[in-house]
Amino acid sequence: MSAATSTQRWWRACGWLLLGVSSLAHAQPRAWLDRDAISDTDTVTLNIETDAGAPDYAPLQADFELSGQTSSRQVQWSQGAVQSRSLYGVALSPRRSGVLTIPALQVGAARTAPLRLTVAASAAATPAVPGNATAFVEMEVDDDSPYVQQSVGVVVQLYYASQLLSGELGVDAPEGASMQRVGEDRSLVREVNGRRYNLVERRYLLIPERSGPLVLPGARFNGRSAGGFFDDLFGGDGRLRANAPDRTLQVRAQPDAAPQPWLPLHDLRLRYTAVPTRGRAGEALTVVVEAVADGATRAQFPELPPLDVGPGAQVFAEPPQYDETFNGSTPRLTLTRRYSVVPRQPGTLVIPGPQMAWWDVRGSQARTATLPDLRLVVAAGAPGTAPAPTALDTTSPLPGASAPPSDAVTVAVAANRPWGWIAAAAGFAALWLLTLAWAWRRRRVAAPGASHAAVGPAASAQMPSRGELRRALDHEGLDEIVALLGRMGGVHGLDAVLARLAAPAQRQALCDMQAARWSRDGGDAAQTRQALRRAFHDGPHWQPLQAAENTGLAPLYPSGR
């Protein structure tokens, strides 16, 4: 074989190699619509031709419902090279009318060009007439002129007369307010204008963050029914679409004369659900207080004020119990708290009734919910059974009614002492002392660190986790966040938490949220909550505690001999 022939073959191989490499280069993807104008009840097909992989359809979901995705692949020889192209298709159903933009979609390392689609409004997209439509949506708001940071209940009702195969019901959150779905959907059956409808109720909680006009977008429903004889006969696709009209709320600013903390409510009632019938010095008495607030949630409602009994007794409060429901379209919070009161000495013990200041959003005035004082006659202490609570309904006056001046609930105490029970209790006390002495002698023999090893894991198991803290930062109010941080740091109250924290950014974030909470215009609650999440994203940073010196001796015994 001659040298010239070998050279020709080498150049020919290089040419084929270059052609193969050029065939691997990705061409620019091409996108087009089968139509440029449709109605809001029709669908349009978006086609994308590419050789760089499947496109990302996520940006389309803001304005369209996606269905019927297809793909096909074509391989052919062109000019001595292999070319492979893929064709992708997706059916788009517009969520609204107007001139919509098909955004640029990512396809491999390239992007498609944006497209324009004109969507005309049809009769099916307008608010449907109740009783004369296959499906219609209604939206109820419990207050059209709420105050800043007032809880507004929103109820969305979907009526549909035919069986649904699929559907989507929702409301967009307006600008300048936070909105979240609460509770579970309710399924009912109602008759409207002589026609039987299935009803789905969904509830939302809206909290305005600034004063002024607030446009609440109307609830919308997009779905597909099972169809019927006429749909099959005339080629109907069973699509259902219904929108509720937008609502404009006029949000009012916090009044200058409003009591602090700011608590806008429809109604607030306090009552005793249990009080003691007799009392002795050194024995715990149980008092249970219930608060029912219309127009509040757990995150907004402050803690019940403590029972101020003075130096004559000690008070131990249990954690409050919450129950959140709806009264029609208005949120309702029921808070129950149990107090244990231990008198220090015999005589008359006065427990002042708790009071809570709040703002009446209907009457636009400040009000105070009060309970009457409790006046107890306490006998001298003696071993015996603990006093039992009894139910007592002393509901506070409703808004507008005059509060009682100084009513009191007087509880008499029996004077007869049960001497038989006293003797039995003394015997049990003596046996308990003997058991305690026996246990102490066994402890002297046991290993010094055994008790600490047993207590440590139990204590750490009750410590709140970072996950609980993150959930509180996302959904709870400032009181719940401070209480959770207090349990994590072993302190109580906001001031103690601030003194215990070591990171200045975390202390500042708590102070900013406190300032936004009490500001008259509501502050920027969303921004302060976001700053609080950033500050505590890796948990609280505590200042180190001074550890006590371990001498190896049992407590309460001196180290010298």
XYZ file of C-alpha atoms in Angstrom:
561
model
C 0.000 0.000 0.000
C 1.421 3.408 -1.008
C 1.997 6.303 1.401
C -0.506 8.497 -0.517
C -3.314 5.953 -0.035
C -2.621 5.722 3.704
C -2.729 9.508 4.004
C -6.081 9.696 2.208
C -7.598 7.067 4.509
C -6.338 8.940 7.587
C -7.901 12.243 6.465
C -11.149 10.433 5.596
C -11.318 8.940 9.126
C -10.746 12.379 10.657
C -13.619 13.768 8.569
C -16.025 11.064 9.732
C -14.942 11.702 13.330
C -15.619 15.418 13.016
C -19.061 14.708 11.567
C -19.824 12.400 14.501
C -18.720 15.015 17.014
C -20.824 17.710 15.360
C -23.878 15.440 15.581
C -23.459 15.296 19.374
C -23.693 19.069 19.794
C -27.121 20.050 21.174
C -29.220 22.254 18.961
C -31.331 25.084 20.405
C -34.718 23.682 21.626
C -37.802 24.895 19.761
C -41.200 25.502 21.464
C -44.562 26.356 19.866
C -48.325 26.267 20.668
C -50.946 24.651 18.482
C -53.105 27.801 18.955
C -52.403 31.382 20.039
C -55.901 32.180 21.438
C -58.360 30.037 23.413
C -61.148 30.468 25.960
C -60.558 29.780 29.630
C -62.498 26.495 29.385
C -60.322 25.119 26.533
C -56.893 23.522 26.497
C -53.845 24.257 24.375
C -50.926 21.965 23.527
C -47.358 23.112 24.084
C -44.809 21.296 21.864
C -41.051 21.282 22.514
C -38.513 19.775 20.098
C -35.045 19.163 21.510
C -32.104 16.773 21.635
C -31.024 17.704 25.186
C -33.445 15.773 27.415
C -36.882 16.379 28.946
C -37.991 19.978 29.714
C -38.824 21.271 33.209
C -42.562 22.051 33.320
C -42.580 23.482 36.894
C -42.807 27.196 35.861
C -46.048 26.468 33.977
C -48.024 25.494 37.086
C -48.460 29.103 38.223
C -50.989 29.877 35.444
C -51.885 26.454 33.991
C -53.050 22.990 34.909
C -50.909 20.314 33.231
C -52.251 17.074 31.757
C -51.700 14.660 28.868
C -47.900 14.716 28.774
C -46.443 12.869 25.767
C -43.006 12.265 24.277
C -41.663 10.682 21.078
C -38.144 10.096 19.694
C -36.921 10.194 16.085
C -33.517 8.985 14.826
C -32.355 9.663 11.222
C -29.270 9.921 9.027
C -28.508 13.351 7.629
C -25.413 14.128 5.544
C -23.704 10.976 6.725
C -24.322 11.633 10.463
C -26.806 10.290 13.016
C -29.322 12.846 14.309
C -31.642 12.148 17.266
C -34.523 14.501 18.157
C -37.255 14.229 20.806
C -40.681 15.840 20.692
C -42.433 16.588 23.995
C -46.041 17.693 24.362
C -48.205 18.807 27.309
C -51.824 19.984 27.466
C -52.300 23.310 29.295
C -55.566 24.434 30.915
C -55.464 28.138 31.901
C -56.297 29.067 35.486
C -57.389 32.598 34.545
C -58.237 34.747 31.548
C -56.144 37.492 29.938
C -52.865 37.572 28.018
C -50.707 34.857 29.596
C -47.012 34.277 29.047
C -45.584 30.798 28.560
C -42.284 31.271 30.436
C -38.916 30.144 29.138
C -38.396 26.488 30.136
C -35.103 24.871 31.023
C -34.117 22.056 28.620
C -30.723 20.674 29.490
C -28.243 23.542 29.345
C -30.476 25.670 27.070
C -33.838 27.448 27.471
C -36.835 27.813 25.184
C -38.123 31.163 24.007
C -41.166 32.573 25.897
C -44.563 32.461 24.164
C -47.794 34.490 24.470
C -51.300 33.046 24.788
C -54.554 35.022 24.761
C -57.232 33.513 27.027
C -60.773 34.872 26.652
C -63.209 34.767 29.593
C -66.307 32.638 29.061
C -69.595 32.346 30.866
C -68.306 29.345 32.825
C -65.549 31.457 34.412
C -67.927 34.075 35.828
C -69.464 33.558 39.269
C -72.070 30.852 38.844
C -75.715 31.396 39.788
C -76.673 29.223 42.816
C -79.157 26.556 41.865
C -78.595 27.060 38.134
C -75.085 25.685 37.658
C -73.388 22.317 37.880
C -70.838 23.816 40.307
C -70.428 27.180 42.053
C -68.286 28.602 44.860
C -69.228 30.941 47.707
C -66.865 32.670 50.164
C -67.842 34.047 53.592
C -65.751 36.483 55.688
C -66.704 37.080 59.309
C -65.553 40.753 59.318
C -65.271 43.118 56.325
C -63.533 45.858 58.361
C -61.108 44.089 60.708
C -58.319 45.626 62.764
C -54.611 45.031 62.311
C -53.597 41.593 63.677
C -57.236 40.574 64.127
C -58.067 36.956 63.306
C -60.519 36.882 60.392
C -62.352 33.655 59.603
C -62.816 32.806 55.914
C -65.119 29.947 54.872
C -65.067 28.648 51.281
C -68.054 26.572 50.154
C -68.005 24.456 46.981
C -71.378 23.285 45.633
C -71.432 20.618 42.914
C -74.360 18.662 41.496
C -72.529 15.891 39.610
C -69.991 13.315 40.680
C -66.400 14.615 40.621
C -63.465 12.688 39.242
C -60.874 15.287 40.280
C -60.709 18.886 41.364
C -58.702 21.680 42.960
C -60.182 24.222 45.394
C -58.114 27.050 46.840
C -57.661 30.719 47.752
C -54.535 32.786 47.105
C -53.102 34.678 50.092
C -53.487 38.453 49.644
C -50.609 40.895 49.889
C -50.173 42.433 53.323
C -51.690 39.527 55.267
C -50.945 35.970 56.310
C -53.401 33.220 55.485
C -53.455 29.558 56.416
C -55.864 26.669 56.110
C -57.240 25.373 59.410
C -59.122 22.217 60.319
C -60.478 19.528 58.042
C -62.953 19.822 55.160
C -66.627 19.249 55.947
C -68.858 17.314 53.509
C -72.589 18.108 53.543
C -75.654 17.882 51.305
C -77.895 20.912 50.734
C -80.778 21.877 48.476
C -80.487 25.225 46.654
C -83.435 26.536 44.610
C -84.935 23.067 44.441
C -81.706 21.406 43.267
C -79.685 18.963 45.379
C -75.978 19.789 45.792
C -73.022 18.179 47.490
C -71.221 20.752 49.647
C -67.562 20.946 50.713
C -66.658 23.541 53.353
C -63.029 24.621 53.813
C -61.877 27.123 56.460
C -59.018 29.594 56.420
C -57.581 32.045 58.940
C -56.619 35.502 57.658
C -54.532 37.925 59.784
C -53.986 41.430 58.306
C -50.493 42.804 58.924
C -51.062 46.449 57.959
C -53.944 48.887 57.754
C -55.670 50.033 54.570
C -57.572 48.272 51.746
C -56.924 44.534 51.520
C -58.046 42.647 48.389
C -58.863 39.007 49.138
C -58.852 37.011 45.858
C -61.980 34.990 45.277
C -61.851 31.239 45.809
C -61.555 29.214 42.621
C -62.388 25.650 41.638
C -61.079 23.685 38.665
C -62.220 20.107 38.274
C -63.609 17.388 36.100
C -66.901 15.578 36.541
C -67.829 12.009 35.684
C -70.034 13.319 32.856
C -73.382 12.057 31.673
C -75.431 11.063 28.659
C -75.459 14.527 27.040
C -71.742 15.012 27.620
C -71.014 11.758 25.823
C -73.487 12.588 23.042
C -72.158 16.085 22.306
C -68.517 15.411 23.072
C -68.260 17.285 26.402
C -65.085 16.707 28.390
C -66.718 17.143 31.843
C -64.598 20.151 32.840
C -65.960 22.266 35.713
C -64.779 25.752 36.615
C -66.207 28.185 39.159
C -64.897 31.341 40.844
C -66.108 33.381 43.787
C -65.877 37.187 43.478
C -62.982 39.044 45.100
C -63.564 40.674 48.486
C -62.075 44.015 49.555
C -61.538 44.397 53.305
C -60.904 47.760 54.948
C -58.293 47.058 57.625
C -58.350 49.515 60.548
C -55.270 50.574 62.493
C -54.873 49.920 66.212
C -56.711 52.686 68.148
C -54.720 54.993 70.401
C -56.939 54.169 73.376
C -56.618 50.391 72.959
C -55.439 48.471 76.040
C -52.125 46.652 75.927
C -51.421 43.915 75.122
C -53.419 44.430 71.913
C -56.209 41.833 71.869
C -58.934 42.452 69.213
C -61.868 40.056 69.722
C -65.548 39.637 68.972
C -66.242 38.488 72.528
C -64.411 37.289 75.656
C -65.960 35.443 78.590
C -64.306 34.218 81.796
C -65.743 31.806 84.331
C -64.800 29.477 87.157
C -65.404 25.817 86.318
C -64.247 24.502 89.722
C -63.610 26.045 93.168
C -62.877 24.407 96.557
C -65.583 23.785 99.158
C -63.298 23.713 102.230
C -59.722 24.536 103.036
C -56.947 23.909 105.548
C -53.559 25.466 105.975
C -50.900 23.502 104.086
C -53.427 21.685 101.881
C -53.784 22.396 98.141
C -57.043 23.936 96.909
C -57.966 23.606 93.226
C -59.283 26.550 91.206
C -60.034 26.137 87.471
C -60.541 29.166 85.191
C -61.926 28.991 81.656
C -61.663 31.685 78.972
C -63.748 31.593 75.757
C -62.517 34.064 73.112
C -64.408 34.600 69.841
C -62.027 35.804 67.119
C -58.696 34.563 68.459
C -56.295 31.691 67.940
C -53.855 30.062 70.300
C -50.907 31.947 68.780
C -52.561 35.329 69.421
C -54.126 34.837 72.842
C -51.932 35.792 75.839
C -51.670 33.725 78.989
C -54.314 34.072 81.672
C -53.202 36.431 84.448
C -51.836 34.643 87.545
C -53.856 34.421 90.753
C -52.465 37.119 93.052
C -53.087 35.746 96.544
C -50.338 37.717 98.286
C -48.124 36.273 101.067
C -50.953 34.282 102.612
C -50.691 31.389 100.154
C -48.667 29.803 97.358
C -50.028 29.300 93.836
C -48.897 26.583 91.400
C -50.297 26.900 87.866
C -50.504 23.947 85.483
C -49.946 24.408 81.713
C -53.097 25.687 79.973
C -55.242 23.446 77.781
C -56.410 24.801 74.400
C -59.350 23.922 72.142
C -59.680 25.726 68.781
C -63.011 25.556 66.927
C -65.221 27.759 64.728
C -68.418 29.553 65.707
C -69.965 29.886 62.260
C -67.215 31.598 60.264
C -65.504 33.085 63.363
C -62.613 31.262 65.058
C -63.199 30.428 68.725
C -60.554 29.577 71.335
C -61.358 27.881 74.642
C -58.533 28.045 77.198
C -58.663 26.167 80.500
C -56.087 26.538 83.286
C -55.912 24.791 86.651
C -54.365 26.454 89.715
C -53.343 24.798 92.995
C -53.541 27.230 95.932
C -51.838 26.232 99.206
C -52.788 28.471 102.206
C -49.914 29.165 104.603
C -51.968 29.853 107.743
C -55.549 29.624 109.041
C -57.918 32.541 108.674
C -59.642 34.240 105.746
C -58.002 33.881 102.334
C -59.098 36.223 99.545
C -58.291 35.176 95.969
C -58.823 38.179 93.670
C -60.719 37.348 90.500
C -58.633 37.498 87.315
C -59.173 40.319 84.813
C -58.329 40.614 81.097
C -58.520 43.801 79.012
C -59.519 43.396 75.359
C -60.808 45.409 72.399
C -64.376 44.897 71.178
C -64.103 44.951 67.360
C -67.877 45.242 66.932
C -68.445 48.039 69.430
C -65.037 49.673 68.745
C -64.314 50.163 72.439
C -62.119 48.779 75.203
C -63.633 46.222 77.570
C -62.489 44.180 80.551
C -63.556 40.621 81.354
C -63.588 40.030 85.136
C -64.411 37.297 87.629
C -65.586 37.811 91.232
C -63.219 37.339 94.143
C -63.089 34.069 96.045
C -63.200 34.395 99.856
C -62.245 31.228 101.745
C -62.288 30.453 105.463
C -59.160 28.371 106.102
C -58.947 26.136 109.166
C -55.767 25.102 110.956
C -53.778 22.477 109.120
C -54.090 18.807 110.018
C -53.331 15.544 108.195
C -56.329 14.398 106.198
C -57.821 14.139 102.763
C -57.410 16.933 100.223
C -60.425 19.151 99.538
C -62.384 18.233 96.426
C -63.326 20.839 93.804
C -66.945 21.410 92.887
C -68.438 22.860 89.723
C -69.428 26.507 89.903
C -70.590 28.739 87.041
C -69.850 32.396 87.746
C -69.743 33.742 84.223
C -68.403 37.261 83.800
C -70.808 39.907 82.424
C -71.212 40.114 78.692
C -69.918 43.183 76.801
C -72.059 46.194 77.656
C -73.333 44.844 80.998
C -72.187 46.379 84.272
C -69.719 44.299 86.263
C -70.565 43.422 89.888
C -68.811 45.814 92.257
C -67.220 43.443 94.705
C -69.073 40.125 94.653
C -67.386 37.242 96.469
C -67.876 33.517 96.738
C -67.640 32.552 100.425
C -66.776 28.983 101.284
C -67.288 27.747 104.854
C -65.081 25.101 106.423
C -66.321 22.428 108.803
C -64.919 22.738 112.313
C -65.104 19.076 113.367
C -61.725 17.361 113.221
C -61.646 13.627 112.203
C -59.520 12.278 115.088
C -59.647 8.721 113.734
C -58.151 9.784 110.445
C -55.545 11.848 112.284
C -54.352 8.795 114.233
C -54.225 6.671 111.068
C -52.261 9.361 109.238
C -49.788 9.597 112.137
C -49.225 5.835 111.957
C -48.592 5.979 108.226
C -46.161 8.850 108.805
C -44.175 6.788 111.300
C -43.978 3.877 108.848
C -42.847 6.272 106.117
C -40.031 7.593 108.335
C -38.841 4.035 109.037
C -38.872 3.248 105.308
C -36.934 6.444 104.572
C -34.260 5.522 107.148
C -33.913 2.018 105.641
C -33.567 3.476 102.127
C -30.918 5.942 103.327
C -28.821 3.122 104.807
C -28.987 1.219 101.519
C -27.924 4.352 99.638
C -24.761 4.630 101.760
C -23.726 1.222 100.443
C -24.628 1.962 96.798
C -22.204 3.531 94.263
C -21.976 7.338 94.490
C -22.806 8.006 90.805
C -25.660 5.535 90.373
C -28.492 7.949 91.144
C -27.113 10.572 88.765
C -26.883 8.039 85.952
C -30.525 7.164 86.449
C -31.805 10.725 86.577
C -29.831 12.155 83.654
C -31.565 10.409 80.729
C -35.048 11.058 82.141
C -34.364 14.748 82.478
C -32.914 14.992 78.988
C -35.899 13.147 77.529
C -38.181 16.014 78.628
C -35.986 18.664 76.982
C -37.719 20.156 73.890
C -36.032 19.317 70.595
C -34.918 21.632 67.802
C -37.781 20.320 65.696
C -40.281 21.556 68.301
C -38.511 24.923 68.335
C -38.674 25.170 64.519
C -42.397 24.358 64.554
C -42.985 26.996 67.235
C -41.037 29.598 65.228
C -43.196 28.828 62.166
C -46.669 28.659 63.711
C -46.757 29.746 67.373
C -46.910 33.174 68.998
C -44.265 34.959 71.048
C -45.581 33.616 74.377
C -45.298 29.987 73.222
C -41.823 30.591 71.712
C -40.549 32.184 74.929
C -42.044 29.387 77.038
C -40.353 26.749 74.841
C -36.993 28.568 75.008
C -37.414 28.862 78.769
C -37.819 25.087 79.106
C -34.749 24.551 76.928
C -32.670 26.999 78.989
C -34.079 26.161 82.417
C -35.511 29.660 82.998
C -38.939 31.340 82.971
C -40.078 34.526 81.256
C -38.782 36.695 78.427
C -36.346 38.671 80.587
C -34.778 35.488 81.932
C -34.461 34.020 78.431
C -32.770 37.192 77.162
C -30.340 37.135 80.099
C -29.570 33.446 79.489
C -28.935 33.756 75.714
C -25.319 34.294 74.657
C -25.852 35.305 70.992
C -26.667 39.036 70.542
C -28.492 38.303 67.266
C -30.905 35.935 69.034
C -31.616 38.450 71.811
C -32.213 41.200 69.246
C -34.576 38.995 67.198
C -36.733 38.330 70.287
C -36.779 42.043 71.169
C -37.769 42.955 67.586
C -40.659 40.486 67.620
C -41.805 41.840 70.990
C -41.703 45.394 69.591
C -43.631 44.368 66.448
C -46.219 42.637 68.603
C -47.046 45.735 70.657
C -46.606 48.357 67.918
C -49.777 50.234 67.096
C -49.651 49.642 63.343
C -48.888 45.953 63.749
C -45.264 46.302 62.584
C -43.819 44.039 59.941
C -44.738 40.762 61.636
C -43.706 38.591 58.683
C -40.235 40.153 58.475
C -39.613 39.910 62.226
C -40.720 36.257 62.294
C -38.387 35.495 59.373
C -35.511 37.196 61.216
C -36.350 35.123 64.301
C -36.170 31.904 62.260
C -32.763 32.902 60.871
C -31.400 33.740 64.309
C -32.480 30.384 65.807
C -31.930 28.172 62.748
C -29.307 26.113 64.621
C -30.930 26.314 68.059
C -30.398 28.699 70.990
C -26.889 29.577 72.158
C -26.816 29.658 75.960
C -24.265 31.195 78.282
C -22.353 28.534 80.267
C -23.615 27.821 83.781
C -21.332 27.824 86.817
C -21.035 24.171 87.823
C -20.935 23.389 91.558
C -17.850 21.641 92.845
C -18.373 17.898 93.309
C -16.909 16.824 96.671
C -18.185 13.272 96.443
C -20.247 13.696 99.638
C -23.993 13.313 99.969
C -26.023 16.582 100.009
C -26.816 18.348 103.303
C -23.732 16.889 105.060
C -20.605 18.949 105.861
C -17.287 17.982 104.306
C -15.357 18.284 107.589
C -15.371 15.787 110.420
